[in-house]
Every structure is written in C-alpha cells, then in structure tokens.
Amino acid sequence: EAQVTQNPRYLITVTGKKLTVTCSQNMNHEYMSWYRQDPGLGLRQIYYSMNVEVTDKGDVPEGYKVSRKEKRNFPLILESPSPNQTSLYFCASSFLRQGRDTQYFGPGTRLTVL
Amino acid sequence: EDKVVQSPLSLVVHEGDTVTLNCSYEVTNFRSLLWYKQEKKAPTFLFMLTSSGIEKKSGRLSSILDKKELFSILNITATQTGDSAIYLCAVEPSGTYKYIFGTGTRLKVLA
C-alpha cells in the first residue's frame, strides 16, 4: 500500500531534550516536506527536500533540522525543543515533476513540549 | 510577503445546501493553487489549478481559478455530512518548490 508513515504518532517531552520524528514513504517520491499545523495559523512549511542531499528552508525553519540521506526517509530533528514547538506535525511527499502537486500526507505527529 | 487568505473561517450548513469557499492570495509569480480536504488528521488532495477560468470538477465538488483577481473558489453542491471537514487552500510561487497554505475553512454539515 502506498503510504507515508511517521513515528512517533504522539510524543510528550521536556524542554531541551533532543528528539527526532521519522518520516518514510514507499512511493519513490523525490519531493518530501515537513509542515506544522497550529490553531488559527494553518499549515506552515518547515523544510522541504527535492531529492537526496538537497534540502531547503520553508517559512518556519528556526529550531528544526532535517536530513535526506536516503530517498525514502526525511527525519525532522529538534535539537533543543521548546514549548513553542508544541504542534501537530505532518510529513508529505510527491513526485518532483509530473504529479508534483499531489502531495501525500502522513498521519501526523502530535508533539507536546513541557 | 506571500500570503493566502481563506474565507469564511467556519461555516455550518444543512445537508443538501450548496456552499462556496473562498481562497485569495498575494503571491509573487504564481505557479499553482491546490485544494485539500482535512477530516480527522492528514489532508487529502482535491484539485490543482494552474490556468485561469478552467473549472475542475469531481462529483459534487468543483473549483475555478481567477488569476487576474487572484482568487479561487471551491463549490460543494448537495452537501452531505461526510463533507464536514477543514478545507485548505495552498499556493506555490513559481520556481520555489514551497507551498503557502491558508488557515482553512471549517465546514460542518448538519443532518
């Protein structure tokens, strides 16, 4: 089944404790992206990647890191989480050229930073 | 600064009603506009529009883009309770590979 998976789905952590949210897709998509969703602010893009070893900042990259060492995986790293990073996070993927705009979203990761 | 504004923020209708959701944008060098439906969790793709005036249609849902006036509308006819969701509009500025989302319209359809 074609899908985007994220782990963990729910996470409660404390300020300053490094964490990684994994994202994996099985559709051979070149393009992958991370978003956060907050009430009243909608979806905001954090980082995106056009292919292996090619990443770029979205609108809200501060406090986040990403890497794209393999085509199927695009982990989101919070080196020192803070309470303002409490949010619902989505990973998405698509082809880079034809069909690019049909992004497939993962199920979401609900992160709470205390 | 590029931005996307959706209206109304929320809407409550009864089954069978027709609704029109609005998306206006201020984006430099527009490439495409997309509509998504978000029910419980992950958004799912509905339409992509790149050319002005062309209507995209899927069943009871349709969408049209006006590139001159910088807006799009999403119409849902004969609404059903299963249409209850948040509808998201996103725009991609040309040559950026970035997506700018609006805050969404929350639609509730009552039986």
CSV table of C-alpha atoms in Angstrom, one decimal:
chain,number,residue,atom,x,y,z
A,1,GLU,CA,0.0,0.0,0.0
A,2,ALA,CA,1.3,3.4,-1.0
A,3,GLN,CA,1.8,5.5,2.1
A,4,VAL,CA,3.7,8.0,4.2
A,5,THR,CA,4.5,6.9,7.7
A,6,GLN,CA,5.5,8.9,10.7
A,7,ASN,CA,6.8,7.9,14.1
A,8,PRO,CA,6.1,8.5,16.8
A,9,ARG,CA,2.4,9.5,16.4
A,10,TYR,CA,2.3,11.1,19.8
A,11,LEU,CA,5.2,12.4,21.9
A,12,ILE,CA,5.4,14.3,25.2
A,13,THR,CA,8.8,15.6,26.1
A,14,VAL,CA,10.6,18.2,28.1
A,15,THR,CA,12.4,21.4,27.1
A,16,GLY,CA,15.9,20.8,25.7
A,17,LYS,CA,15.7,17.1,25.2
A,18,LYS,CA,16.7,16.3,21.6
A,19,LEU,CA,14.2,14.3,19.6
A,20,THR,CA,13.7,13.0,16.1
A,21,VAL,CA,10.5,12.4,14.2
A,22,THR,CA,10.9,10.0,11.4
A,23,CYS,CA,9.1,10.1,8.1
A,24,SER,CA,9.2,7.4,5.4
A,25,GLN,CA,7.5,6.9,2.1
A,26,ASN,CA,7.3,3.9,-0.2
A,27,MET,CA,6.3,5.7,-3.5
A,28,ASN,CA,9.8,6.6,-4.7
A,29,HIS,CA,8.9,10.2,-4.4
A,30,GLU,CA,11.7,12.8,-4.9
A,31,TYR,CA,10.0,15.6,-3.1
A,32,MET,CA,9.4,15.5,0.7
A,33,SER,CA,8.3,18.2,3.1
A,34,TRP,CA,7.6,18.9,6.8
A,35,TYR,CA,4.7,21.1,8.0
A,36,ARG,CA,3.5,22.1,11.3
A,37,GLN,CA,-0.2,22.9,12.0
A,38,ASP,CA,-1.3,25.2,14.8
A,39,PRO,CA,-4.8,26.5,15.5
A,40,GLY,CA,-5.5,29.8,13.7
A,41,LEU,CA,-2.3,29.6,11.7
A,42,GLY,CA,-3.0,26.7,9.4
A,43,LEU,CA,-0.2,24.6,7.8
A,44,ARG,CA,3.2,26.1,7.7
A,45,GLN,CA,6.1,24.6,5.8
A,46,ILE,CA,9.2,23.9,7.9
A,47,TYR,CA,11.7,22.3,5.4
A,48,TYR,CA,11.5,20.5,2.1
A,49,SER,CA,13.7,18.3,0.0
A,50,MET,CA,13.8,17.9,-3.7
A,51,ASN,CA,16.0,14.8,-3.6
A,52,VAL,CA,18.7,13.1,-1.7
A,53,GLU,CA,21.1,15.6,-0.1
A,54,VAL,CA,19.0,18.5,-1.4
A,55,THR,CA,17.1,20.4,1.3
A,56,ASP,CA,15.8,23.9,1.7
A,57,LYS,CA,14.1,26.1,4.3
A,58,GLY,CA,10.3,26.7,4.3
A,59,ASP,CA,8.7,29.5,6.1
A,60,VAL,CA,9.4,28.4,9.7
A,61,PRO,CA,12.7,26.6,9.9
A,62,GLU,CA,14.0,28.0,13.1
A,63,GLY,CA,14.7,25.3,15.8
A,64,TYR,CA,14.5,22.5,13.3
A,65,LYS,CA,16.9,20.4,11.3
A,66,VAL,CA,16.4,17.9,8.5
A,67,SER,CA,18.5,15.4,6.6
A,68,ARG,CA,17.9,13.4,3.4
A,69,LYS,CA,20.4,10.7,3.2
A,70,GLU,CA,18.1,8.2,1.5
A,71,LYS,CA,15.2,8.9,-0.9
A,72,ARG,CA,12.6,7.3,1.2
A,73,ASN,CA,13.4,8.9,4.6
A,74,PHE,CA,13.2,12.5,5.7
A,75,PRO,CA,13.6,12.8,9.5
A,76,LEU,CA,12.8,16.0,11.4
A,77,ILE,CA,15.2,16.8,14.2
A,78,LEU,CA,14.6,19.1,17.1
A,79,GLU,CA,18.0,19.7,18.8
A,80,SER,CA,16.6,21.6,21.8
A,81,PRO,CA,12.8,21.6,21.8
A,82,SER,CA,10.9,24.4,23.4
A,83,PRO,CA,7.3,24.8,24.4
A,84,ASN,CA,6.5,26.9,21.3
A,85,GLN,CA,7.3,23.8,19.2
A,86,THR,CA,4.3,22.1,20.6
A,87,SER,CA,2.3,21.4,17.5
A,88,LEU,CA,0.8,18.8,15.1
A,89,TYR,CA,3.5,17.9,12.5
A,90,PHE,CA,2.9,16.4,9.1
A,91,CYS,CA,5.3,14.9,6.6
A,92,ALA,CA,4.3,14.9,2.9
A,93,SER,CA,5.8,13.5,-0.3
A,94,SER,CA,5.2,13.8,-4.0
A,95,PHE,CA,7.0,13.4,-7.4
A,96,LEU,CA,9.1,16.3,-8.2
A,97,ARG,CA,7.9,16.8,-11.8
A,98,GLN,CA,4.7,15.2,-13.1
A,99,GLY,CA,2.2,14.8,-10.3
A,100,ARG,CA,4.2,17.0,-8.1
A,101,ASP,CA,1.3,18.9,-6.6
A,102,THR,CA,-0.4,15.8,-5.4
A,103,GLN,CA,1.2,15.6,-2.1
A,104,TYR,CA,0.6,12.6,0.1
A,105,PHE,CA,0.5,13.4,3.8
A,106,GLY,CA,1.5,11.2,6.7
A,107,PRO,CA,-0.9,10.6,9.6
A,108,GLY,CA,0.6,13.4,11.7
A,109,THR,CA,2.7,13.5,14.9
A,110,ARG,CA,1.3,15.3,17.9
A,111,LEU,CA,4.2,16.8,19.9
A,112,THR,CA,3.9,18.4,23.3
A,113,VAL,CA,7.0,20.1,24.8
A,114,LEU,CA,6.7,20.8,28.5
B,1,GLU,CA,5.3,38.8,1.9
B,2,ASP,CA,3.4,36.0,0.1
B,3,LYS,CA,0.1,35.0,1.8
B,4,VAL,CA,-3.1,33.1,1.3
B,5,VAL,CA,-6.4,34.1,2.9
B,6,GLN,CA,-9.4,31.8,3.1
B,7,SER,CA,-12.9,32.8,4.0
B,8,PRO,CA,-15.2,32.2,5.8
B,9,LEU,CA,-13.2,30.7,8.7
B,10,SER,CA,-16.1,28.4,9.5
B,11,LEU,CA,-19.4,27.5,8.1
B,12,VAL,CA,-22.4,25.5,9.3
B,13,VAL,CA,-25.0,24.3,6.8
B,14,HIS,CA,-27.7,21.7,6.4
B,15,GLU,CA,-27.5,18.6,4.2
B,16,GLY,CA,-28.5,19.5,0.7
B,17,ASP,CA,-27.2,23.1,0.8
B,18,THR,CA,-24.6,24.4,-1.6
B,19,VAL,CA,-21.5,26.1,-0.2
B,20,THR,CA,-18.8,28.3,-1.7
B,21,LEU,CA,-15.5,28.5,-0.1
B,22,ASN,CA,-13.1,31.3,-1.0
B,23,CYS,CA,-9.3,31.5,-1.3
B,24,SER,CA,-7.5,34.7,-2.2
B,25,TYR,CA,-3.7,35.0,-2.5
B,26,GLU,CA,-1.0,37.5,-2.8
B,27,VAL,CA,1.9,35.6,-4.3
B,28,THR,CA,4.7,36.7,-6.5
B,29,ASN,CA,4.9,34.7,-9.7
B,30,PHE,CA,2.2,32.2,-9.1
B,31,ARG,CA,2.5,28.7,-10.4
B,32,SER,CA,-0.4,26.6,-9.0
B,33,LEU,CA,-3.2,26.6,-6.5
B,34,LEU,CA,-4.3,23.5,-4.6
B,35,TRP,CA,-7.3,22.5,-2.6
B,36,TYR,CA,-7.1,19.9,0.2
B,37,LYS,CA,-9.7,18.3,2.5
B,38,GLN,CA,-8.7,17.6,6.1
B,39,GLU,CA,-11.1,15.3,8.0
B,40,LYS,CA,-9.6,13.7,11.1
B,41,LYS,CA,-5.9,14.1,10.6
B,42,ALA,CA,-4.0,14.2,7.3
B,43,PRO,CA,-5.0,16.5,4.4
B,44,THR,CA,-6.1,14.7,1.2
B,45,PHE,CA,-5.7,16.3,-2.2
B,46,LEU,CA,-8.8,17.6,-4.1
B,47,PHE,CA,-7.7,19.8,-7.0
B,48,MET,CA,-4.8,21.6,-8.6
B,49,LEU,CA,-5.4,24.7,-10.7
B,50,THR,CA,-2.9,26.4,-12.9
B,51,SER,CA,-4.9,28.2,-15.6
B,52,SER,CA,-7.4,30.9,-15.1
B,53,GLY,CA,-11.1,30.2,-15.8
B,54,ILE,CA,-10.8,26.5,-16.2
B,55,GLU,CA,-13.2,24.6,-13.9
B,56,LYS,CA,-12.0,21.4,-12.3
B,57,LYS,CA,-14.8,19.1,-11.2
B,58,SER,CA,-15.1,15.9,-9.2
B,59,GLY,CA,-18.6,14.7,-8.4
B,60,ARG,CA,-20.3,17.4,-6.3
B,61,LEU,CA,-17.1,19.4,-5.9
B,62,SER,CA,-15.8,21.9,-8.3
B,63,SER,CA,-13.2,24.7,-8.3
B,64,ILE,CA,-12.3,27.6,-10.5
B,65,LEU,CA,-9.3,30.0,-10.5
B,66,ASP,CA,-9.3,33.7,-11.4
B,67,LYS,CA,-5.6,34.6,-11.9
B,68,LYS,CA,-6.4,38.2,-12.7
B,69,GLU,CA,-8.3,38.8,-9.5
B,70,LEU,CA,-6.1,36.4,-7.5
B,71,PHE,CA,-8.6,34.1,-6.0
B,72,SER,CA,-10.2,30.7,-6.3
B,73,ILE,CA,-13.5,29.2,-5.1
B,74,LEU,CA,-14.4,25.7,-4.1
B,75,ASN,CA,-18.1,24.8,-4.6
B,76,ILE,CA,-19.8,21.9,-3.0
B,77,THR,CA,-23.3,21.1,-4.1
B,78,ALA,CA,-25.9,18.9,-2.4
B,79,THR,CA,-23.7,18.8,0.8
B,80,GLN,CA,-23.6,15.6,2.9
B,81,THR,CA,-22.5,15.1,6.5
B,82,GLY,CA,-19.4,13.4,5.1
B,83,ASP,CA,-18.3,16.8,3.6
B,84,SER,CA,-17.7,18.0,7.2
B,85,ALA,CA,-14.0,18.8,7.3
B,86,ILE,CA,-11.5,21.6,7.1
B,87,TYR,CA,-10.8,22.7,3.5
B,88,LEU,CA,-7.3,24.0,2.9
B,89,CYS,CA,-6.1,26.1,0.0
B,90,ALA,CA,-2.4,26.3,-0.9
B,91,VAL,CA,-0.4,28.3,-3.4
B,92,GLU,CA,3.0,27.5,-4.9
B,93,PRO,CA,5.0,30.5,-6.0
B,94,SER,CA,6.7,29.8,-9.3
B,95,GLY,CA,10.2,28.3,-9.1
B,96,THR,CA,10.3,27.9,-5.3
B,97,TYR,CA,9.1,24.3,-4.5
B,98,LYS,CA,7.5,25.9,-1.4
B,99,TYR,CA,3.8,25.8,-0.5
B,100,ILE,CA,1.9,28.5,1.3
B,101,PHE,CA,-1.3,27.4,3.0
B,102,GLY,CA,-4.2,29.4,4.1
B,103,THR,CA,-5.7,28.9,7.6
B,104,GLY,CA,-8.5,26.8,6.2
B,105,THR,CA,-12.3,26.9,6.3
B,106,ARG,CA,-14.0,24.6,8.8
B,107,LEU,CA,-17.2,23.2,7.3
B,108,LYS,CA,-19.9,21.5,9.3
B,109,VAL,CA,-22.8,19.8,7.6
B,110,LEU,CA,-25.8,19.0,9.8
B,111,ALA,CA,-28.1,16.1,9.0
